[in-house]
Coordinates of C-alpha atoms and ligand atoms in Angstrom, one line a residue:
X30 CA -142.4 -130.6 111.4
X31 CA -141.9 -132.6 114.6
X32 CA -145.3 -133.2 116.1
X33 CA -144.1 -135.5 118.8
X34 CA -146.3 -138.5 118.6
X35 CA -144.6 -140.9 116.2
X36 CA -141.8 -142.9 117.6
X37 CA -140.0 -143.9 114.4
X38 CA -136.8 -144.7 116.3
X39 CA -137.3 -148.5 116.2
X40 CA -137.8 -148.4 112.4
X41 CA -134.5 -146.5 112.1
X42 CA -132.6 -148.7 114.5
X43 CA -133.6 -152.2 113.5
X44 CA -131.3 -152.9 110.6
X45 CA -132.4 -155.8 108.5
X46 CA -130.3 -158.8 107.6
X47 CA -127.2 -159.0 109.7
X48 CA -127.4 -160.8 113.0
X49 CA -127.0 -158.4 115.9
X50 CA -125.5 -158.6 119.3
X51 CA -127.3 -157.7 122.5
X52 CA -128.5 -154.1 122.3
X53 CA -129.9 -151.4 124.7
X54 CA -131.9 -148.4 123.6
X55 CA -132.4 -145.1 125.4
X56 CA -134.2 -141.8 124.5
X57 CA -132.3 -138.6 124.9
X58 CA -134.9 -135.8 125.6
X59 CA -134.2 -132.2 124.8
X60 CA -134.7 -129.6 127.6
X61 CA -135.5 -125.9 127.9
X62 CA -134.7 -123.6 130.7
X63 CA -137.9 -122.0 132.1
X64 CA -135.7 -119.8 134.3
X65 CA -131.9 -119.4 134.5
X66 CA -130.3 -117.4 137.3
X67 CA -126.5 -117.0 137.1
X68 CA -124.6 -116.1 140.3
X69 CA -120.9 -115.6 141.0
X70 CA -118.0 -117.1 139.1
X71 CA -116.8 -119.8 141.4
X72 CA -113.1 -119.8 140.6
X73 CA -113.2 -123.4 139.2
X74 CA -114.2 -122.2 135.7
X75 CA -118.0 -122.5 136.6
X76 CA -120.7 -120.1 137.8
X77 CA -123.3 -120.9 140.5
X78 CA -126.7 -121.2 138.8
X79 CA -130.3 -121.9 139.8
X80 CA -132.5 -122.9 137.0
X81 CA -135.8 -124.6 136.3
X82 CA -135.4 -127.2 133.6
X83 CA -138.1 -128.8 131.6
X84 CA -137.9 -131.9 129.3
X85 CA -139.5 -131.7 125.8
X86 CA -141.2 -134.3 123.7
X87 CA -138.2 -134.1 121.3
X88 CA -135.5 -136.7 121.5
X89 CA -132.4 -138.2 120.0
X90 CA -132.3 -142.0 119.8
X91 CA -129.2 -143.7 121.3
X92 CA -128.7 -147.4 120.8
X93 CA -125.7 -149.4 121.9
X94 CA -124.9 -152.9 120.7
X95 CA -122.4 -155.4 122.2
X96 CA -119.7 -156.4 119.6
X97 CA -118.0 -159.7 119.8
X98 CA -114.5 -158.2 119.1
X99 CA -112.8 -155.3 117.5
X100 CA -112.9 -151.6 118.6
X101 CA -115.7 -149.3 119.8
X102 CA -117.5 -147.7 117.0
X103 CA -119.9 -144.7 116.8
X104 CA -122.2 -143.9 114.0
X105 CA -124.4 -140.8 113.8
X106 CA -126.8 -139.4 111.2
X107 CA -124.8 -136.1 111.5
X108 CA -121.4 -137.0 110.0
X109 CA -119.3 -134.4 111.8
X110 CA -120.2 -135.9 115.2
X111 CA -117.2 -138.2 115.5
X112 CA -116.2 -141.0 117.8
X113 CA -113.9 -138.9 119.9
X114 CA -114.0 -137.3 123.3
X115 CA -115.7 -134.1 122.0
X116 CA -118.7 -136.3 121.6
X117 CA -120.3 -136.4 125.0
X118 CA -122.1 -139.6 124.4
X119 CA -118.9 -141.3 123.5
X120 CA -117.2 -139.8 126.6
X121 CA -120.0 -141.5 128.6
X122 CA -119.3 -144.9 127.1
X123 CA -115.5 -144.5 127.8
X124 CA -116.2 -143.4 131.4
X125 CA -118.5 -146.4 132.0
X126 CA -115.9 -148.8 130.5
X127 CA -113.1 -147.3 132.7
X128 CA -115.1 -147.1 135.9
X129 CA -116.5 -150.6 135.7
X130 CA -113.7 -152.4 133.9
X131 CA -115.9 -153.2 130.9
X132 CA -113.8 -154.9 128.2
X133 CA -116.2 -155.9 125.5
X134 CA -116.4 -153.3 122.6
X135 CA -119.6 -151.6 121.7
X136 CA -121.2 -150.0 118.6
X137 CA -123.2 -146.9 119.4
X138 CA -125.7 -145.4 117.0
X139 CA -127.0 -141.9 117.6
X140 CA -129.9 -140.5 115.5
X141 CA -130.0 -136.8 116.2
X142 CA -133.2 -134.8 116.0
X143 CA -132.4 -132.2 118.6
X144 CA -130.6 -129.2 116.8
X145 CA -126.9 -129.2 117.7
X146 CA -125.3 -126.5 119.8
X147 CA -128.7 -124.8 120.4
X148 CA -129.2 -124.5 124.2
X149 CA -131.4 -127.6 124.2
X150 CA -128.9 -129.9 125.9
X151 CA -128.7 -132.3 123.0
X152 CA -125.2 -133.4 123.7
X153 CA -125.8 -133.8 127.4
X154 CA -129.1 -135.7 126.7
X155 CA -127.1 -138.1 124.4
X156 CA -124.5 -138.6 127.2
X157 CA -127.3 -139.3 129.7
X158 CA -129.0 -141.8 127.3
X159 CA -125.6 -143.5 126.7
X160 CA -125.1 -143.9 130.5
X161 CA -128.6 -145.5 130.8
X162 CA -128.0 -147.8 127.8
X163 CA -124.6 -148.9 129.1
X164 CA -126.2 -149.6 132.5
X165 CA -128.8 -151.8 130.9
X166 CA -126.4 -153.5 128.4
X167 CA -123.9 -154.6 131.0
X168 CA -126.6 -155.2 133.7
X169 CA -124.7 -152.9 136.1
X170 CA -127.9 -152.1 138.1
X171 CA -126.9 -148.6 138.9
X172 CA -129.6 -146.4 140.4
X173 CA -130.6 -143.0 138.8
X174 CA -128.7 -141.3 141.6
X175 CA -125.5 -143.2 140.9
X176 CA -125.8 -142.5 137.2
X177 CA -126.4 -138.8 138.0
X178 CA -123.1 -138.7 140.0
X179 CA -121.2 -140.2 137.0
X180 CA -123.1 -137.9 134.6
X181 CA -121.9 -134.8 136.5
X182 CA -118.3 -135.7 135.5
X183 CA -119.3 -135.4 131.9
X184 CA -121.2 -132.1 131.9
X185 CA -123.3 -129.9 134.2
X186 CA -126.6 -130.6 132.4
X187 CA -126.2 -134.4 132.3
X188 CA -127.7 -135.2 135.7
X189 CA -130.9 -133.3 134.9
X190 CA -131.1 -135.2 131.6
X191 CA -130.9 -138.5 133.5
X192 CA -133.8 -137.4 135.7
X193 CA -136.0 -135.5 133.2
X194 CA -139.4 -133.9 133.8
X195 CA -139.5 -130.6 135.6
X196 CA -136.6 -129.9 138.1
X197 CA -134.6 -127.2 139.8
X198 CA -130.9 -127.4 139.1
X199 CA -128.4 -125.7 141.4
X200 CA -124.7 -125.7 142.1
X201 CA -123.1 -125.5 138.7
X202 CA -126.3 -127.2 137.4
X203 CA -125.5 -130.7 138.6
X204 CA -127.6 -130.7 141.8
X205 CA -131.1 -131.6 140.7
X206 CA -134.3 -131.5 142.7
X207 CA -137.5 -132.7 141.1
X208 CA -140.4 -130.2 141.0
X209 CA -144.1 -130.8 140.5
X210 CA -144.6 -131.5 136.8
X211 CA -145.1 -128.4 134.7
X212 CA -148.5 -128.6 132.9
X213 CA -148.4 -129.9 129.3
X214 CA -147.9 -127.0 127.0
X215 CA -147.2 -126.6 123.3
X216 CA -143.6 -125.4 122.6
X217 CA -142.3 -123.7 119.5
X218 CA -138.6 -123.7 119.1
X219 CA -136.8 -121.3 116.8
X220 CA -133.1 -121.8 116.3
X221 CA -131.4 -119.2 114.1
X222 CA -128.5 -120.4 111.9
X223 CA -125.6 -119.7 114.3
X224 CA -124.3 -121.4 117.4
X225 CA -123.4 -119.9 120.8
X226 CA -120.5 -121.3 122.8
X227 CA -121.5 -121.9 126.4
X228 CA -118.2 -120.6 127.9
X229 CA -118.5 -117.5 125.8
X230 CA -122.1 -116.9 127.0
X231 CA -120.9 -117.0 130.6
X232 CA -118.0 -114.7 129.8
X233 CA -120.4 -112.2 128.3
X234 CA -122.5 -112.5 131.5
X235 CA -119.4 -111.5 133.6
X236 CA -119.1 -108.3 131.5
X237 CA -122.7 -107.4 132.0
X238 CA -123.9 -105.0 134.7
X239 CA -126.5 -105.9 137.3
X240 CA -129.8 -107.3 136.0
X241 CA -133.0 -108.8 137.4
X242 CA -132.9 -112.4 138.6
X243 CA -135.7 -114.9 138.3
X244 CA -137.5 -115.8 141.5
X245 CA -138.2 -119.5 141.6
X246 CA -140.9 -119.3 144.2
X247 CA -142.8 -116.6 142.3
X248 CA -142.4 -118.7 139.1
X249 CA -143.8 -121.8 140.8
X250 CA -146.7 -119.8 142.3
X251 CA -147.5 -118.5 138.8
X252 CA -147.6 -122.1 137.6
X253 CA -149.8 -123.1 140.6
X254 CA -152.2 -120.2 139.8
X255 CA -152.7 -121.7 136.4
X256 CA -152.4 -118.3 134.7
X257 CA -149.9 -119.0 132.0
X258 CA -149.9 -115.3 131.0
X259 CA -148.5 -114.4 134.4
X260 CA -145.4 -116.5 133.7
X261 CA -143.7 -114.1 131.2
X262 CA -142.3 -111.6 133.8
X263 CA -140.9 -114.6 135.8
X264 CA -139.3 -116.4 132.9
X265 CA -135.9 -114.7 133.2
X266 CA -132.8 -116.2 131.6
X267 CA -129.8 -114.1 132.8
X268 CA -127.7 -115.2 129.8
X269 CA -130.3 -113.8 127.4
X270 CA -129.4 -110.2 127.7
X271 CA -125.6 -110.6 127.3
X272 CA -125.9 -113.1 124.4
X273 CA -128.5 -110.8 122.7
X274 CA -126.1 -107.9 122.6
X275 CA -124.0 -109.8 120.1
X276 CA -127.1 -111.5 118.4
X277 CA -130.0 -109.1 118.0
X278 CA -131.9 -111.9 116.2
X279 CA -132.7 -113.4 119.6
X280 CA -134.9 -110.5 121.0
X281 CA -136.3 -110.2 117.5
X282 CA -137.5 -113.8 117.5
X283 CA -138.8 -113.5 121.0
X284 CA -140.9 -110.5 120.1
X285 CA -142.3 -112.2 117.1
X286 CA -143.3 -115.3 119.1
X287 CA -145.1 -113.1 121.6
X288 CA -146.7 -111.1 118.8
X289 CA -147.9 -114.4 117.2
X290 CA -149.7 -115.4 120.4
X291 CA -147.1 -117.2 122.6
X292 CA -148.2 -117.0 126.2
X293 CA -144.6 -116.7 127.2
X294 CA -141.2 -116.8 125.4
X295 CA -137.5 -116.9 126.4
X296 CA -134.1 -118.0 125.2
X297 CA -133.1 -121.5 126.3
X298 CA -129.8 -122.1 128.1
X299 CA -126.9 -120.2 126.5
X300 CA -128.9 -120.0 123.3
X301 CA -129.4 -119.3 120.5
X302 CA -132.8 -121.3 120.5
X303 CA -135.7 -119.1 121.5
X304 CA -138.9 -120.9 122.6
X305 CA -142.5 -119.9 122.9
X306 CA -145.1 -121.6 125.2
X307 CA -148.6 -121.8 123.9
X308 CA -151.5 -123.2 125.9
X309 CA -153.6 -123.2 122.7
X310 CA -152.5 -125.8 120.1
X311 CA -154.3 -124.1 117.2
X312 CA -152.6 -120.8 118.0
X313 CA -149.3 -122.6 118.1
X314 CA -149.9 -124.3 114.7
X315 CA -150.8 -121.0 113.1
X316 CA -147.7 -119.3 114.6
X317 CA -145.6 -122.2 113.3
X318 CA -146.8 -121.6 109.8
X319 CA -146.2 -117.9 110.0
X320 CA -142.7 -118.4 111.5
X321 CA -141.8 -120.7 108.7
X322 CA -143.0 -118.1 106.2
X323 CA -141.0 -115.2 107.7
X324 CA -137.7 -116.9 108.6
X325 CA -135.2 -118.3 106.1
X326 CA -134.9 -122.0 105.6
X327 CA -131.6 -122.1 107.5
X328 CA -133.5 -121.5 110.7
X329 CA -134.7 -124.6 112.5
X330 CA -138.3 -124.2 113.5
X331 CA -140.0 -127.1 115.4
X332 CA -143.2 -127.6 117.3
X333 CA -143.3 -130.0 120.2
X334 CA -144.6 -130.0 123.8
X335 CA -143.4 -130.3 127.3
X336 CA -143.1 -133.8 128.6
X337 CA -142.6 -135.3 132.0
X338 CA -141.3 -138.8 131.3
X339 CA -141.2 -139.7 135.0
X340 CA -144.9 -139.3 135.5
X341 CA -146.5 -140.2 132.1
X342 CA -149.1 -137.7 133.2
X343 CA -151.2 -135.4 131.0
X344 CA -152.0 -132.2 132.8
X345 CA -152.8 -129.5 130.2
X346 CA -153.2 -125.9 131.2
X347 CA -156.7 -125.0 132.1
X348 CA -158.2 -121.7 131.0
X349 CA -158.3 -119.4 134.0
X350 CA -162.0 -118.7 133.6
X351 CA -162.9 -122.4 134.1
X352 CA -162.4 -121.8 137.8
X353 CA -160.5 -125.1 138.0
Ligands
C5P13 O1 -120.5 -128.3 132.3 P1 -120.3 -128.0 130.9 O2 -119.1 -128.7 130.3 O3 -121.5 -128.1 130.1 O4 -119.9 -126.4 130.9 C1 -119.3 -125.8 129.7 C2 -118.7 -124.5 130.1 O5 -119.7 -123.6 130.4 C3 -117.8 -124.5 131.3 O6 -116.5 -124.9 131.0 C4 -117.9 -123.1 131.8 O7 -117.1 -122.2 131.0 C5 -119.3 -122.7 131.4 N1 -120.2 -122.9 132.6 C6 -120.2 -122.0 133.7 N2 -121.1 -122.2 134.7 C7 -121.9 -123.3 134.7 C8 -122.0 -124.2 133.6 C9 -121.1 -124.0 132.6 O8 -119.5 -121.0 133.7 N3 -122.7 -123.5 135.8

């Protein structure tokens, strides 16, 4: 169970014995989509989107070490993530080398804790962390804005992953505007044992008839009003319905999360992860135990919470009857 508080990354990364070169470490936070509106197909292979993104207290560790000589190397605790350009973090390293004429080889270690191909932006978060680590390691002094421009060349979600916290992403997802931090909330993630390809999810969307779109202003007003229970009707992900046609497990998990006391639940990104938001930590822990009992072991079920790394603030939901 991932409870969020223990940062065991350093223990993992600091190998004993061998002398090491200069290193830079960066955290790669997972995200969920609180809303996801899809608009028209743009003709360049992308759709216009408008989505509220939220970072989670669940992260991969990315560490990059300068090597004296030899070739770039990548190591990951998940063996099939190889050092080739399908690995977004490695693509980030190559892009930085090319853009800034960096000649010295590096050794990148990735410890993955974010489930892969799950709609939680794990690959994009690793790429964002690799950009930040390369920026530090080679003392490039690039601003977050400059890194976000480079990140957009790697993937639509990378700029948000560089910014983190709560933000509105528009364009194809690469134009990111910070929003007031979403209150700290328990999050339960349920990932069934299949993956969803993002291009496929968007193709399914194109085949779908008209459907309701989320309203960002109404969503933000619901947050302001501090009534978490009023969020559910606003928490619309327009990829959820088309993806669910092929994967009925998704609405089934969502229904179960709500029945187990989630204040709101939705699919994240192009899925298949479904999350539930719980204001009450005890209710979330009870739901976690029940979900682990009913779903097969192949399902990944984690408990974490929303996090706003830019603010370091703690702003939990207040019960509506406190009058606060
Ligand atoms: O940007 P990224 O590489 O993550 O996108 C993967 C694929 O998802 C795109 O090639 C496209 O098929 C689809 N996509 C889309 N509209 C977006 C983002 C992604 O159609 N806004």
